[in-house]
C-alpha positions as a Python dict, from the first residue, in 0.01 Angstrom:
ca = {
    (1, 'X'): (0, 0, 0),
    (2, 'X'): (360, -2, 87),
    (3, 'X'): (453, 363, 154),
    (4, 'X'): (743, 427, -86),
    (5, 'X'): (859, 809, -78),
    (6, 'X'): (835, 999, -448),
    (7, 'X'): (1189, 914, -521),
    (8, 'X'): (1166, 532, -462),
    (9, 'X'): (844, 536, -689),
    (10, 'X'): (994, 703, -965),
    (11, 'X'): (1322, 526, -988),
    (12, 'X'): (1074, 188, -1011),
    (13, 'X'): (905, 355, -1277),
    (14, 'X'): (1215, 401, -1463),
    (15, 'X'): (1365, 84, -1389),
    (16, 'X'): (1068, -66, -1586),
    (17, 'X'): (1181, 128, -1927),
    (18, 'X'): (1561, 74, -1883),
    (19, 'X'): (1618, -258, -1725),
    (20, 'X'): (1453, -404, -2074),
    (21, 'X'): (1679, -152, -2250),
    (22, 'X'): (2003, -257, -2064),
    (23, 'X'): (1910, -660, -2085),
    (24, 'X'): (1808, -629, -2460),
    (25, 'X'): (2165, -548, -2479),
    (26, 'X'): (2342, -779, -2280),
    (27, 'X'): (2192, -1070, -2342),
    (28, 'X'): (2366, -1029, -2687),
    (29, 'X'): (2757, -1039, -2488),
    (30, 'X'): (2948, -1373, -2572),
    (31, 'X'): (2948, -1498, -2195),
    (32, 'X'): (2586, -1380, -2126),
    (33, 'X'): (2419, -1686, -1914),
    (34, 'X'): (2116, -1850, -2135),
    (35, 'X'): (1858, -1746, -1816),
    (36, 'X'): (1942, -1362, -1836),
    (37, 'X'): (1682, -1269, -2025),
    (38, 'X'): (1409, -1457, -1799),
    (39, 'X'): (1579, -1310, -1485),
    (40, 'X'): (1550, -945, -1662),
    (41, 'X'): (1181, -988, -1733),
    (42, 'X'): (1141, -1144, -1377),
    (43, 'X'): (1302, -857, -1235),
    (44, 'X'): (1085, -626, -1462),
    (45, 'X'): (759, -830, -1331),
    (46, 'X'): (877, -770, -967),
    (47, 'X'): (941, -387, -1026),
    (48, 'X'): (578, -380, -1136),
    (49, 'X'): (447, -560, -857),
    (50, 'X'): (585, -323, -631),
    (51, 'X'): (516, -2, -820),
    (52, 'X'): (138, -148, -780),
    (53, 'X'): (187, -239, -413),
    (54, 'X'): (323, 155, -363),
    (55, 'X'): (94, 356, -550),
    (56, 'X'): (-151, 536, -385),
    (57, 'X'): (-490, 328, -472),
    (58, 'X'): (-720, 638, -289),
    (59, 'X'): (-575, 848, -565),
    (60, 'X'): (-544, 634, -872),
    (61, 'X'): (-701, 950, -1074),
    (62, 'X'): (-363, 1120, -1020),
    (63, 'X'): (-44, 1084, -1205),
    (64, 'X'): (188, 907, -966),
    (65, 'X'): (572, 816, -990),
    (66, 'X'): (634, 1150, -1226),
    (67, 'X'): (929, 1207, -1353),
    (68, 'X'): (957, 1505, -1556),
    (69, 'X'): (1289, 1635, -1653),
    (70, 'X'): (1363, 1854, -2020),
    (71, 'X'): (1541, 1636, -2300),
    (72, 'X'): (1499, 1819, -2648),
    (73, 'X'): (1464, 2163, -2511),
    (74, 'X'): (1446, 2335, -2885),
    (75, 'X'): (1131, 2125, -2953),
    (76, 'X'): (1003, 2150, -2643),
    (77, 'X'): (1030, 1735, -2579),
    (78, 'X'): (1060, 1648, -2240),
    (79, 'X'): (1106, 1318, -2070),
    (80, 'X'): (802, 1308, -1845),
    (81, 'X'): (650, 940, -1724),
    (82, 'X'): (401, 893, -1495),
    (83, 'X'): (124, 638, -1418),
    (84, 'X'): (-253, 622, -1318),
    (85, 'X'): (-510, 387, -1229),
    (86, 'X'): (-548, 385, -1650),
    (87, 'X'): (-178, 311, -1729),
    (88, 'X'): (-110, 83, -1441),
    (89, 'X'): (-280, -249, -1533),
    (90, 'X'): (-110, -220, -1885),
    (91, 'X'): (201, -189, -1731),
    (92, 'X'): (175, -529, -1529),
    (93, 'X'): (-3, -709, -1805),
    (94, 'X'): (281, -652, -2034),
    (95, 'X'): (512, -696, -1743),
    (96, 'X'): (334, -1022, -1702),
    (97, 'X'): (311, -1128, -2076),
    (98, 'X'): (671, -1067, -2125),
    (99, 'X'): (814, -1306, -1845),
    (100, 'X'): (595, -1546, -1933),
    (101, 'X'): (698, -1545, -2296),
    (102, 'X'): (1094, -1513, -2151),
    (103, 'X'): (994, -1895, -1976),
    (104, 'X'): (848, -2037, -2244),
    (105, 'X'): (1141, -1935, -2502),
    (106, 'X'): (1397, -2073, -2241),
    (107, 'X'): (1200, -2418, -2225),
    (108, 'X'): (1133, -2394, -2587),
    (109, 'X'): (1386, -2224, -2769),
    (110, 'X'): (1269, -2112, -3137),
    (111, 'X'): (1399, -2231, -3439),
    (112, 'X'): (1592, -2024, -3679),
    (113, 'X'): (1868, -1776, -3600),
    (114, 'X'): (2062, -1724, -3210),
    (115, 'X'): (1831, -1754, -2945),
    (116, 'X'): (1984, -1487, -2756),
    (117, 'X'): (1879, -1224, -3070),
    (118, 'X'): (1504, -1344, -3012),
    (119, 'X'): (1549, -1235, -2645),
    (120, 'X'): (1739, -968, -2744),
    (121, 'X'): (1430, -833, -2959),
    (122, 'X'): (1145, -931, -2679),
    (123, 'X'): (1320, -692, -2392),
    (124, 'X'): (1347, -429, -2662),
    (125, 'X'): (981, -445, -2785),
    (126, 'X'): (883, -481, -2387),
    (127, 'X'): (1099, -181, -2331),
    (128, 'X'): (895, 38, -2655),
    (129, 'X'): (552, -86, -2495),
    (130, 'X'): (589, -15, -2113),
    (131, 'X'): (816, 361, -2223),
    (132, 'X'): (441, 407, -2419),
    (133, 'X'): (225, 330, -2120),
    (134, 'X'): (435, 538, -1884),
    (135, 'X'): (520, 832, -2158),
    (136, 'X'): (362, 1175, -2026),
    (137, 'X'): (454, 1373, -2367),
    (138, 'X'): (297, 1326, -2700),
    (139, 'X'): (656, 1315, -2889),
    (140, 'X'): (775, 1080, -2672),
    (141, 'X'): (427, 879, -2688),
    (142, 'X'): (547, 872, -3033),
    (143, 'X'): (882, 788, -3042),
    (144, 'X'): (826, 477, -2753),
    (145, 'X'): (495, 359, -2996),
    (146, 'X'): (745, 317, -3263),
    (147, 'X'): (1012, 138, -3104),
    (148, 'X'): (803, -118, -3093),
    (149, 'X'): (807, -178, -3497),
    (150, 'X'): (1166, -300, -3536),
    (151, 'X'): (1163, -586, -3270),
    (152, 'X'): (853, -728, -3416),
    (153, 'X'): (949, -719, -3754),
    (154, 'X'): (1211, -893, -3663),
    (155, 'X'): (1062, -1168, -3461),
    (156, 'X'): (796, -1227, -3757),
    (157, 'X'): (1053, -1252, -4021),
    (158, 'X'): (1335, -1404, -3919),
    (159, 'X'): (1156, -1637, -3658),
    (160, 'X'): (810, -1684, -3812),
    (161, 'X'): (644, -1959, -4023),
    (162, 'X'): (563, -1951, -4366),
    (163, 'X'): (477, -1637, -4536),
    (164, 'X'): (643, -1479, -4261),
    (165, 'X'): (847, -1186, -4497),
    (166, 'X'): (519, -1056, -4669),
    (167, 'X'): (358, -1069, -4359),
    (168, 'X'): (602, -899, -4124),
    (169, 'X'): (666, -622, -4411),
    (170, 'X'): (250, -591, -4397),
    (171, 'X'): (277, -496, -4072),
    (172, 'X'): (564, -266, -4103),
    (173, 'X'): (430, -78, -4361),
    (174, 'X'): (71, -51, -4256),
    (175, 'X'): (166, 49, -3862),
    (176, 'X'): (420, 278, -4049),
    (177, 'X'): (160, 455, -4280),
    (178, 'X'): (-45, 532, -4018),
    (179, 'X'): (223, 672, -3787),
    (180, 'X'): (319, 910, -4016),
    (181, 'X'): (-57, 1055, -4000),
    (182, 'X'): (-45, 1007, -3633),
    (183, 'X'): (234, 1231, -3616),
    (184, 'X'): (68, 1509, -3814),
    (185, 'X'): (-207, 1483, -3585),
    (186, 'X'): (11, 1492, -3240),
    (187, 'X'): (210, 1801, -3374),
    (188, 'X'): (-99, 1992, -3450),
    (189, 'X'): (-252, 1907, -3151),
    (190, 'X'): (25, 2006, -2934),
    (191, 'X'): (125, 2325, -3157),
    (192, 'X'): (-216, 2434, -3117),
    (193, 'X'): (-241, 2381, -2744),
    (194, 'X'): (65, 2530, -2669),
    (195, 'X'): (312, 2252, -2555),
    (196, 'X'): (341, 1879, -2585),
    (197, 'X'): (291, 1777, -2252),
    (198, 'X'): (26, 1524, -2203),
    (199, 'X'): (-83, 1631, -1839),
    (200, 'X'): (-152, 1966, -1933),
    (201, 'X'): (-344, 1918, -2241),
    (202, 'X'): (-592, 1627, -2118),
    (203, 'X'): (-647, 1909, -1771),
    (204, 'X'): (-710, 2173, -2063),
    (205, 'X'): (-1004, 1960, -2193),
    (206, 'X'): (-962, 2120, -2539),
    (207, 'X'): (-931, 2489, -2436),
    (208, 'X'): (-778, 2745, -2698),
    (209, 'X'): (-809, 2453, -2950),
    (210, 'X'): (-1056, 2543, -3214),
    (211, 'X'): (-1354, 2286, -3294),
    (212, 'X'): (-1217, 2253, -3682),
    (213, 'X'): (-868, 2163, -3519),
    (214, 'X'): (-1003, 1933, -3293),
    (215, 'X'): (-1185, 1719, -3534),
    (216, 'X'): (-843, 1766, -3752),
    (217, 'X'): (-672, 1596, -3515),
    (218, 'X'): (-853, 1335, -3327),
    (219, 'X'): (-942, 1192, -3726),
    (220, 'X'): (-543, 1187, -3751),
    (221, 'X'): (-450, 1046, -3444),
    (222, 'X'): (-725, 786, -3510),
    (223, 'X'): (-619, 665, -3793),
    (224, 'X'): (-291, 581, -3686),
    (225, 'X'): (-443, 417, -3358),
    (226, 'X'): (-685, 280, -3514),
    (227, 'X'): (-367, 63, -3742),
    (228, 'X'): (-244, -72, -3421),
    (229, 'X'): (-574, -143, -3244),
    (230, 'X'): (-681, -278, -3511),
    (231, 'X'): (-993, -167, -3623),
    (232, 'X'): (-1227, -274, -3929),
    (233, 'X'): (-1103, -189, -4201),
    (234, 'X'): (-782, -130, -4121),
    (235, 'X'): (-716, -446, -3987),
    (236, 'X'): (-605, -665, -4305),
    (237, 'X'): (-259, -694, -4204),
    (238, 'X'): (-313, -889, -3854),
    (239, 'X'): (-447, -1226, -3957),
    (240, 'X'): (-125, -1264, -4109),
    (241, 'X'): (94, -1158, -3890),
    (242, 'X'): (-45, -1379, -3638),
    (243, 'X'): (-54, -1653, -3831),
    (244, 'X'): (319, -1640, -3946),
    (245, 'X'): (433, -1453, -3583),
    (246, 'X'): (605, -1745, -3345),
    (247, 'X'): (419, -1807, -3043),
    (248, 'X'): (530, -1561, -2813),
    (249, 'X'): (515, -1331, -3093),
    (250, 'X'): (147, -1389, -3116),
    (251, 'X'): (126, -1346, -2754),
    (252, 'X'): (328, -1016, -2735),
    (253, 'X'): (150, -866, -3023),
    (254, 'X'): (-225, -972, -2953),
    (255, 'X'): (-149, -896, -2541),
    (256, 'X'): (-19, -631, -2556),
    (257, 'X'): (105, -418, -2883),
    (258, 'X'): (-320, -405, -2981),
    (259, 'X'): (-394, -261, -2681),
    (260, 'X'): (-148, 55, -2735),
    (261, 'X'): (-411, 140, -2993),
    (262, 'X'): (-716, 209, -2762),
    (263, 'X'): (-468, 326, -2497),
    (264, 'X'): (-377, 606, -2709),
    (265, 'X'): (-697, 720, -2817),
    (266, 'X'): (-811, 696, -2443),
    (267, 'X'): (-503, 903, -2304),
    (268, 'X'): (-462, 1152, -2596),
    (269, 'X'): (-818, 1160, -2823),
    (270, 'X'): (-1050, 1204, -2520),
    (271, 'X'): (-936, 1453, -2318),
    (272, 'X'): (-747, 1658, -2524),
    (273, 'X'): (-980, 1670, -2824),
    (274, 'X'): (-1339, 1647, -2655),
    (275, 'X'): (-1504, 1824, -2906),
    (276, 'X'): (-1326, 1646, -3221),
    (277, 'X'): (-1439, 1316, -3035),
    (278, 'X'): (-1787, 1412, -2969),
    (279, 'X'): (-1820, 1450, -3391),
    (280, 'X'): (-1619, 1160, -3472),
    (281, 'X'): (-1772, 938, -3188),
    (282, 'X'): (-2090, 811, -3415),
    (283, 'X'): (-1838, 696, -3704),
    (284, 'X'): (-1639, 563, -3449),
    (285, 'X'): (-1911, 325, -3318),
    (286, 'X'): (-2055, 211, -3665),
    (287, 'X'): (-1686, 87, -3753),
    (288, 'X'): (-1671, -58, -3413),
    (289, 'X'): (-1990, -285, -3429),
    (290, 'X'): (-1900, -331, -3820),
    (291, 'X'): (-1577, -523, -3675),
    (292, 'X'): (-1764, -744, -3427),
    (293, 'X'): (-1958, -868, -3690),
    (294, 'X'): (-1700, -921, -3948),
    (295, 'X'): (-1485, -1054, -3756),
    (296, 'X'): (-1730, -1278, -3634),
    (297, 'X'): (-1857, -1417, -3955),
    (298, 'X'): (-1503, -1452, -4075),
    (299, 'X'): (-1434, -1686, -3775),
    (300, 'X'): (-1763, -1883, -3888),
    (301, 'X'): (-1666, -1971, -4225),
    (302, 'X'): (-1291, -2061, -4073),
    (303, 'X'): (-1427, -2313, -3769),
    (304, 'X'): (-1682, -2503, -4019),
    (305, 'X'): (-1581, -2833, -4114),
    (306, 'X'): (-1361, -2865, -4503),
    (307, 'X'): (-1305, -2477, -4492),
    (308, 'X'): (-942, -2527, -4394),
    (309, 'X'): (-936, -2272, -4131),
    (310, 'X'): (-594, -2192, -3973),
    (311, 'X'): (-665, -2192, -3600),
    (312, 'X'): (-402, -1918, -3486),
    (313, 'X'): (-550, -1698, -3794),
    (314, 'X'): (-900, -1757, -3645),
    (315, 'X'): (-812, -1649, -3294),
    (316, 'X'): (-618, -1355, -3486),
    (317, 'X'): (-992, -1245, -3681),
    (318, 'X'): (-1138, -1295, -3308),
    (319, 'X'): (-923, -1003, -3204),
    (320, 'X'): (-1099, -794, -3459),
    (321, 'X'): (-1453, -885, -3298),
    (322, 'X'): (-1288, -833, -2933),
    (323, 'X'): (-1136, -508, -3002),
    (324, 'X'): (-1459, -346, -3154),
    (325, 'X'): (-1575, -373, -2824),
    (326, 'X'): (-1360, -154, -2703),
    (327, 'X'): (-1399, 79, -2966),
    (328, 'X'): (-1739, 108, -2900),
    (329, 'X'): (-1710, 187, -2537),
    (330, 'X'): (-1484, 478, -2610),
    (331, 'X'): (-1694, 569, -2902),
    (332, 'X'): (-2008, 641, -2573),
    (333, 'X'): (-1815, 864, -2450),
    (334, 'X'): (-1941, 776, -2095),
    (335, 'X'): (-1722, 636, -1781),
    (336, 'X'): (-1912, 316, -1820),
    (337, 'X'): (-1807, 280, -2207),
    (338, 'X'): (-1461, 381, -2157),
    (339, 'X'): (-1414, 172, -1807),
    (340, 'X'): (-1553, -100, -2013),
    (341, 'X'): (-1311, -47, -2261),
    (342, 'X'): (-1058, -58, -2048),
    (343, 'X'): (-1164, -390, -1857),
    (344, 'X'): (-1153, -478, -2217),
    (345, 'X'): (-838, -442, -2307),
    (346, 'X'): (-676, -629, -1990),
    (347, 'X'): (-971, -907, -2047),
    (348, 'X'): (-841, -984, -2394),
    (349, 'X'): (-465, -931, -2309),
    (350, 'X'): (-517, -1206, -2053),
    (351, 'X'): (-761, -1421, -2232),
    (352, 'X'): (-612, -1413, -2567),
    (353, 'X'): (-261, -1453, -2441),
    (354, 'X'): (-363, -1774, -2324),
    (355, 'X'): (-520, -1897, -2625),
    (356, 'X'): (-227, -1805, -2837),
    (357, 'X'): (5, -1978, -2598),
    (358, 'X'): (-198, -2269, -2576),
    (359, 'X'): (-243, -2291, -2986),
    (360, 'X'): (152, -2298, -2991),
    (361, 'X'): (146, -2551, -2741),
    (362, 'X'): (-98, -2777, -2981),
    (363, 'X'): (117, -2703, -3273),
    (364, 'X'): (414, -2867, -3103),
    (365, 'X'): (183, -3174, -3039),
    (366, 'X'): (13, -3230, -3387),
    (367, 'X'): (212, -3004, -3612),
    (368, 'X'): (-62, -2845, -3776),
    (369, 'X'): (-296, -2548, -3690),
    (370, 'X'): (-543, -2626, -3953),
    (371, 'X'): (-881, -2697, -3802),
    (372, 'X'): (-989, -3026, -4014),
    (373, 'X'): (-666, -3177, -3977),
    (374, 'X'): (-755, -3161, -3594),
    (375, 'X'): (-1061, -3272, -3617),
    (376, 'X'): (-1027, -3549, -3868),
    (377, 'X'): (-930, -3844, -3807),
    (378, 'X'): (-542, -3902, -3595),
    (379, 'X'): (-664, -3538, -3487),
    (380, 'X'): (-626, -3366, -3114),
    (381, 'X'): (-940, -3464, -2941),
    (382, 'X'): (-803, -3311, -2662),
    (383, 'X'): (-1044, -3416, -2369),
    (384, 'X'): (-982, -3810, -2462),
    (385, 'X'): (-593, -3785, -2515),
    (386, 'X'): (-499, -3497, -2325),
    (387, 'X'): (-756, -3382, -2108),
    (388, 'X'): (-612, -3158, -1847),
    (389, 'X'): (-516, -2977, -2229),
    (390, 'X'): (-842, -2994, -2362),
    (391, 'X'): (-1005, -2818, -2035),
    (392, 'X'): (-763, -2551, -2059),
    (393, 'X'): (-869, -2434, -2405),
    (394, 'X'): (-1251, -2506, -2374),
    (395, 'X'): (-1150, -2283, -1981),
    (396, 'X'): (-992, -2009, -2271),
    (397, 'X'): (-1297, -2034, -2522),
    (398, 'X'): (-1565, -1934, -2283),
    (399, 'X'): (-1373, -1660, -2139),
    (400, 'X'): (-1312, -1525, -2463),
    (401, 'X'): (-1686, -1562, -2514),
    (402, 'X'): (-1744, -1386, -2220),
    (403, 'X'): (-1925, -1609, -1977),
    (404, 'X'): (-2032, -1440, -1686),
    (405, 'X'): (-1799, -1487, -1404),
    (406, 'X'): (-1487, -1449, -1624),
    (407, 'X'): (-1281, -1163, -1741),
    (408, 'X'): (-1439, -1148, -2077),
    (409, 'X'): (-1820, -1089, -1948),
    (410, 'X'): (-1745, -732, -1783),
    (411, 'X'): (-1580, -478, -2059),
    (412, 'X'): (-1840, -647, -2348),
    (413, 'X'): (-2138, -574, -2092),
    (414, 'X'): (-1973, -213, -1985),
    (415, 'X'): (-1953, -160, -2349),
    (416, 'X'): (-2298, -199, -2460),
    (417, 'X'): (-2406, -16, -2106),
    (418, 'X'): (-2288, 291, -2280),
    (419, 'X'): (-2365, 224, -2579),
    (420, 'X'): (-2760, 198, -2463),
    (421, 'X'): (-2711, 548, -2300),
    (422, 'X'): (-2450, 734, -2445),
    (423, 'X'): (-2286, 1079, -2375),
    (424, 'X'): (-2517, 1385, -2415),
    (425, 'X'): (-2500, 1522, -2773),
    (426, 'X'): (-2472, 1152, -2952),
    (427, 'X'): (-2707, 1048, -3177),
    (428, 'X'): (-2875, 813, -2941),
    (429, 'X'): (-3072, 586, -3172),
    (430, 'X'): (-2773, 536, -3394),
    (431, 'X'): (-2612, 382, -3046),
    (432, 'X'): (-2924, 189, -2980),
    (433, 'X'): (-2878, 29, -3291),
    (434, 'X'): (-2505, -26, -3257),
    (435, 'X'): (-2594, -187, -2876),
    (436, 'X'): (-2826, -425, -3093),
    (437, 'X'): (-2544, -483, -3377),
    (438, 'X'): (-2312, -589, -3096),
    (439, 'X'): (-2520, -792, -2887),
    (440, 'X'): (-2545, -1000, -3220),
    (441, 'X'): (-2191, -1011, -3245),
    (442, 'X'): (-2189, -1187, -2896),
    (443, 'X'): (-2380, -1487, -2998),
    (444, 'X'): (-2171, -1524, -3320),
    (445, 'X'): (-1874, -1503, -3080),
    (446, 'X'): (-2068, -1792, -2916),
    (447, 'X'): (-2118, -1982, -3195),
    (448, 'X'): (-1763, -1993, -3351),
    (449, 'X'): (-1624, -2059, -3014),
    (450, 'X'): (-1807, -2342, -2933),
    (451, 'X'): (-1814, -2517, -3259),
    (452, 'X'): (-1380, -2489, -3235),
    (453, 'X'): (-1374, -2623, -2910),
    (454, 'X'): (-1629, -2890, -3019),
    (455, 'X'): (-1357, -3000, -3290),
    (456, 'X'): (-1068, -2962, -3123),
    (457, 'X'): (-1167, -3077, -2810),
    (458, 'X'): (-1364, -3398, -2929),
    (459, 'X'): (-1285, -3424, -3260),
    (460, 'X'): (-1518, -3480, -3599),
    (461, 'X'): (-1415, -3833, -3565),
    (462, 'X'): (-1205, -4011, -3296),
    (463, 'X'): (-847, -3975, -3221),
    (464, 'X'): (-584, -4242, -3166),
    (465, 'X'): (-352, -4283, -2872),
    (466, 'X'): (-260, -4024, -2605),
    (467, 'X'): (-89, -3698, -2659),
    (468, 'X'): (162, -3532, -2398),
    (469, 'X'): (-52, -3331, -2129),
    (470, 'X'): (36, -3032, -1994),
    (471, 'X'): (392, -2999, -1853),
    (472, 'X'): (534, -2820, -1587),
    (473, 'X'): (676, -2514, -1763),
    (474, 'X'): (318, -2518, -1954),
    (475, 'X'): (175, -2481, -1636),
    (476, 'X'): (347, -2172, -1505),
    (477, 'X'): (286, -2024, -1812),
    (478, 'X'): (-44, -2071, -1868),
    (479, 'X'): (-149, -2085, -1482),
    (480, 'X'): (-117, -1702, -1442),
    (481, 'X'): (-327, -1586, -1668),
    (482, 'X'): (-620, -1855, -1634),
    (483, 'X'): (-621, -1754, -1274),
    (484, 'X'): (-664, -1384, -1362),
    (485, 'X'): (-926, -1407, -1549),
    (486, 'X'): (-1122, -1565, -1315),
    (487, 'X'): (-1038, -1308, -1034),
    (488, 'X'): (-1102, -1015, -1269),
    (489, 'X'): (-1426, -1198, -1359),
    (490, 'X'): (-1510, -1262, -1018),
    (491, 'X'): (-1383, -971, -821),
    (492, 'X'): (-1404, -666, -1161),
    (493, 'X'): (-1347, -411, -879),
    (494, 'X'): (-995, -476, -888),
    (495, 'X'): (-993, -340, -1190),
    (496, 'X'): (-1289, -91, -1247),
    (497, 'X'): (-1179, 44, -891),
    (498, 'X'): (-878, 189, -1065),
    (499, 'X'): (-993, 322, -1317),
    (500, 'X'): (-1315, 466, -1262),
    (501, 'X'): (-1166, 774, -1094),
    (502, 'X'): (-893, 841, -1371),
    (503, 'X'): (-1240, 803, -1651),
    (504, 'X'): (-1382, 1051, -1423),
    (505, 'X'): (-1062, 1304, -1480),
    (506, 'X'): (-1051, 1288, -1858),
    (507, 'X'): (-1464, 1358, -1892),
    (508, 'X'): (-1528, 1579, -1576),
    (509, 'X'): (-1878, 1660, -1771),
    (510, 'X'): (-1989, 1279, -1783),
    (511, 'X'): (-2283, 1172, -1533),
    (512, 'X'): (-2318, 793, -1669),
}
């Protein structure tokens, strides 16, 4: 820990929301140099780093770096951030993401309209995700969630592949739609507690709110969470926008913009509605383990061979598998669930980030996504003409399967922990059977995982000549996160040491 005093903390913290802001904006001035918008994200990064180095890891159950200062004082809208052992890894994964998305747009610049606009749009959507992480009111939870909307649209439709109008209005619309009922849900949760301030309502555990209200709310805020996550069946408008996003949209949006989602209902659903979640919870879990297995059979019938499966739109449908997994862990209701859902979250950020990355990468090399095109003949067959490539992805594919020792092993298996005992008053045999659901869903993952590297990697028949390796630039790109998921897989209490005590805070009546 470095000691930082309370002031130096907090003006890191806000230096994370408004040095994206300010950059977002200057990169867009006639003279602005072509590397400001990597040396904003950098600096961003570095901010992060330190705001980890100086917070307090003996209290990470404790909002840290506060800032709290009024800002719409009619409404009762303040602007309070803070951070916890919950928000912080967020913060540096999208810190993370970002920069890493700023170096691969400076080495390759996207096609289509000024490159300094793209930049332009990823500081302002990095600015709307790390404000929502950090935001200590529920108005102002709202406000940052939606900032995120415009940049995205933007990079999907003016800088996306084909279909990329329908596809970026899909996402607009859906996200949009279930904001509004979001809304409805954060106004009557904060009318009926008595003020909008996040702090206070999650140490309130529901107080003065009435059961009725409770369940009112938490099914509102879900819904609009449960968009962004995204959750079975809500989740039709993702395959697409993956598959016409860029590459560092891809990254950006499957990273980090899913994970606002569970975030939310972990921060605001949880605590501050415990007994609308408790009622909810079982409904919560059978969509949950309903999106494993869809998502995994929809990934089956993409990877088999004359299906002509998109690979990007397969690794999009994974997301749907991955995320149920963290649904279900919140849906226990137990620190071991919701820590697992949590490890989740980074776990895919990290894992799927990678894969995206590296799918953009193979694009650029073959000019095709579609699965039999690299598998037939002339295809990638990665570990004979680019091998150091080839191990990277099959290194990606079993983490996203979650082989022990890797990031992906720990939230899936923290997950189904609380899933086999969940929180007193749950229906425990329904969980038992969602814990057996799931489990299922693991060896699908398995199977569509290994029969796409299998392809990919060696090819239905055998390729011809050498394609380019990786390259420098690939490699600090890419290095970062393969080398995180092996520490979190190896070393979880880096993570899980964080934020066990902050689960412990928002359900002070859970033993498991």
């Amino acid at each position: 820990m470095i000691p930082l005093n309370d002031a130096a903390t907090q003006a890191l913290l806000l230096a994370l929301v408004v040095l994206p802001l300010l950059g977002s904006a200057a990169v867009l001035l006639p003279r602005a140099p072509a590397w400001l918008g990597t040396a904003v994200t950098g600096a961003v990064l570095a901010a992060a780093l330190l705001l980890t180095a100086a917070f307090d890891h003996d209290r990470p159950g404790e909002i840290q770096a506060e800032t709290d200062v009024s800002w719409i004082p009619a409404l009762g809208v303040r602007l309070h951030f803070g951070v916890d052992g919950i928000s912080l890894p967020l913060i540096v994964l999208t810190a993370l993401l970002t920069f890493l998305c700023a170096l691969h747009v400076r080495a390759r610049p996207p096609a289509g309209p000024r490159p300094a606009s793209f930049v332009s749009l990823l500081l302002l959507l990095q600015a709307g995700t790390l404000a929502t992480f950090a935001a200590l009111d529920l108005l102002l939870f709202f406000l940052a969630f939606e900032t995120v909307l415009v940049p995205m649209y933007f990079l999907i439709a003016r800088w996306g592949g084909q279909g990329r109008e329908r596809a970026a209005w899909r996402f607009v619309l859906y996200t949009m739609l279930g904001s509004v009922v979001m809304l409805l849900g954060l106004l009557l949760l904060g009318v009926q507690g008595g003020t909008f301030d996040m702090v206070e309502l999650a140490r309130a555990h529901g107080d003065g709110i009435g059961h009725g209200t409770q369940v009112l709310a938490v099914l509102a805020i879900g819904i609009g969470l449960a968009v962004k996550t995204p959750m079975w069946p809500l989740h039709s408008w993702l395959p697409d926008a993956h598959t016409a996003a860029p590459t560092t949209g891809s990254v950006l949006l499957a990273g980090v913009l899913l994970k606002m989602g569970t975030y939310g209902l972990v921060r605001i659903a949880v605590p501050m509605a415990p007994d609308g979640m408790e009622t909810l919870a079982p409904y919560l879990g059978a969509f949950a383990v309903t999106g494993i297995v869809y998502g995994s059979l929809v990934c089956l019938a993409l990877a088999r061979a004359g299906a002509g499966g998109d690979l990007k739109r397969l690794i999009a449908y994974s997301s749907v598998g991955h995320m149920g997994f963290v649904l279900l862990g919140i849906a226990t209701l137990t620190r071991s669930g919701v820590n697992g859902a949590l490890f989740a979250n980074i776990a895919h950020g990290l894992i799927t980030g990678l894969l995206f990355f590296l799918v953009g990468a193979l694009k650029e090399r073959t000019g095709s996504t579609d699965l039999d095109a690299l598998a037939g003949r002339g295809g990638a067959a990665l570990y004979g003409r680019a091998p150091r490539f080839g191990g990277l992805l099959a290194f990606a594919a079993v983490a996203s399967l979650g082989l022990p020792g890797l990031a992906g092993f720990w939230g899936e298996l923290l997950a189904m922990l609380g899933a086999f005992h969940p929180a007193d008053g749950l229906n425990r045999p329904a969980f038992l059977t969602y814990l057996a659901v799931a489990a299922f869903g693991t060896l699908l993952t398995a199977a569509y995982l290994l029969i796409v590297v299998r392809r990919v990697c060696m090819g239905d028949r055998p390729g011809a000549g050498a394609l380019p390796d990786l390259r420098r630039v690939e490699y600090a790109a890419f290095a970062p996160l393969a080398a995180l998921t092996v520490l979190a897989g190896l070393w979880p209490a880096v993570l899980l040491d964080l934020t066990e005590p902050a689960v412990r805070a928002l359900l002070p009546g859970a033993v498991r």
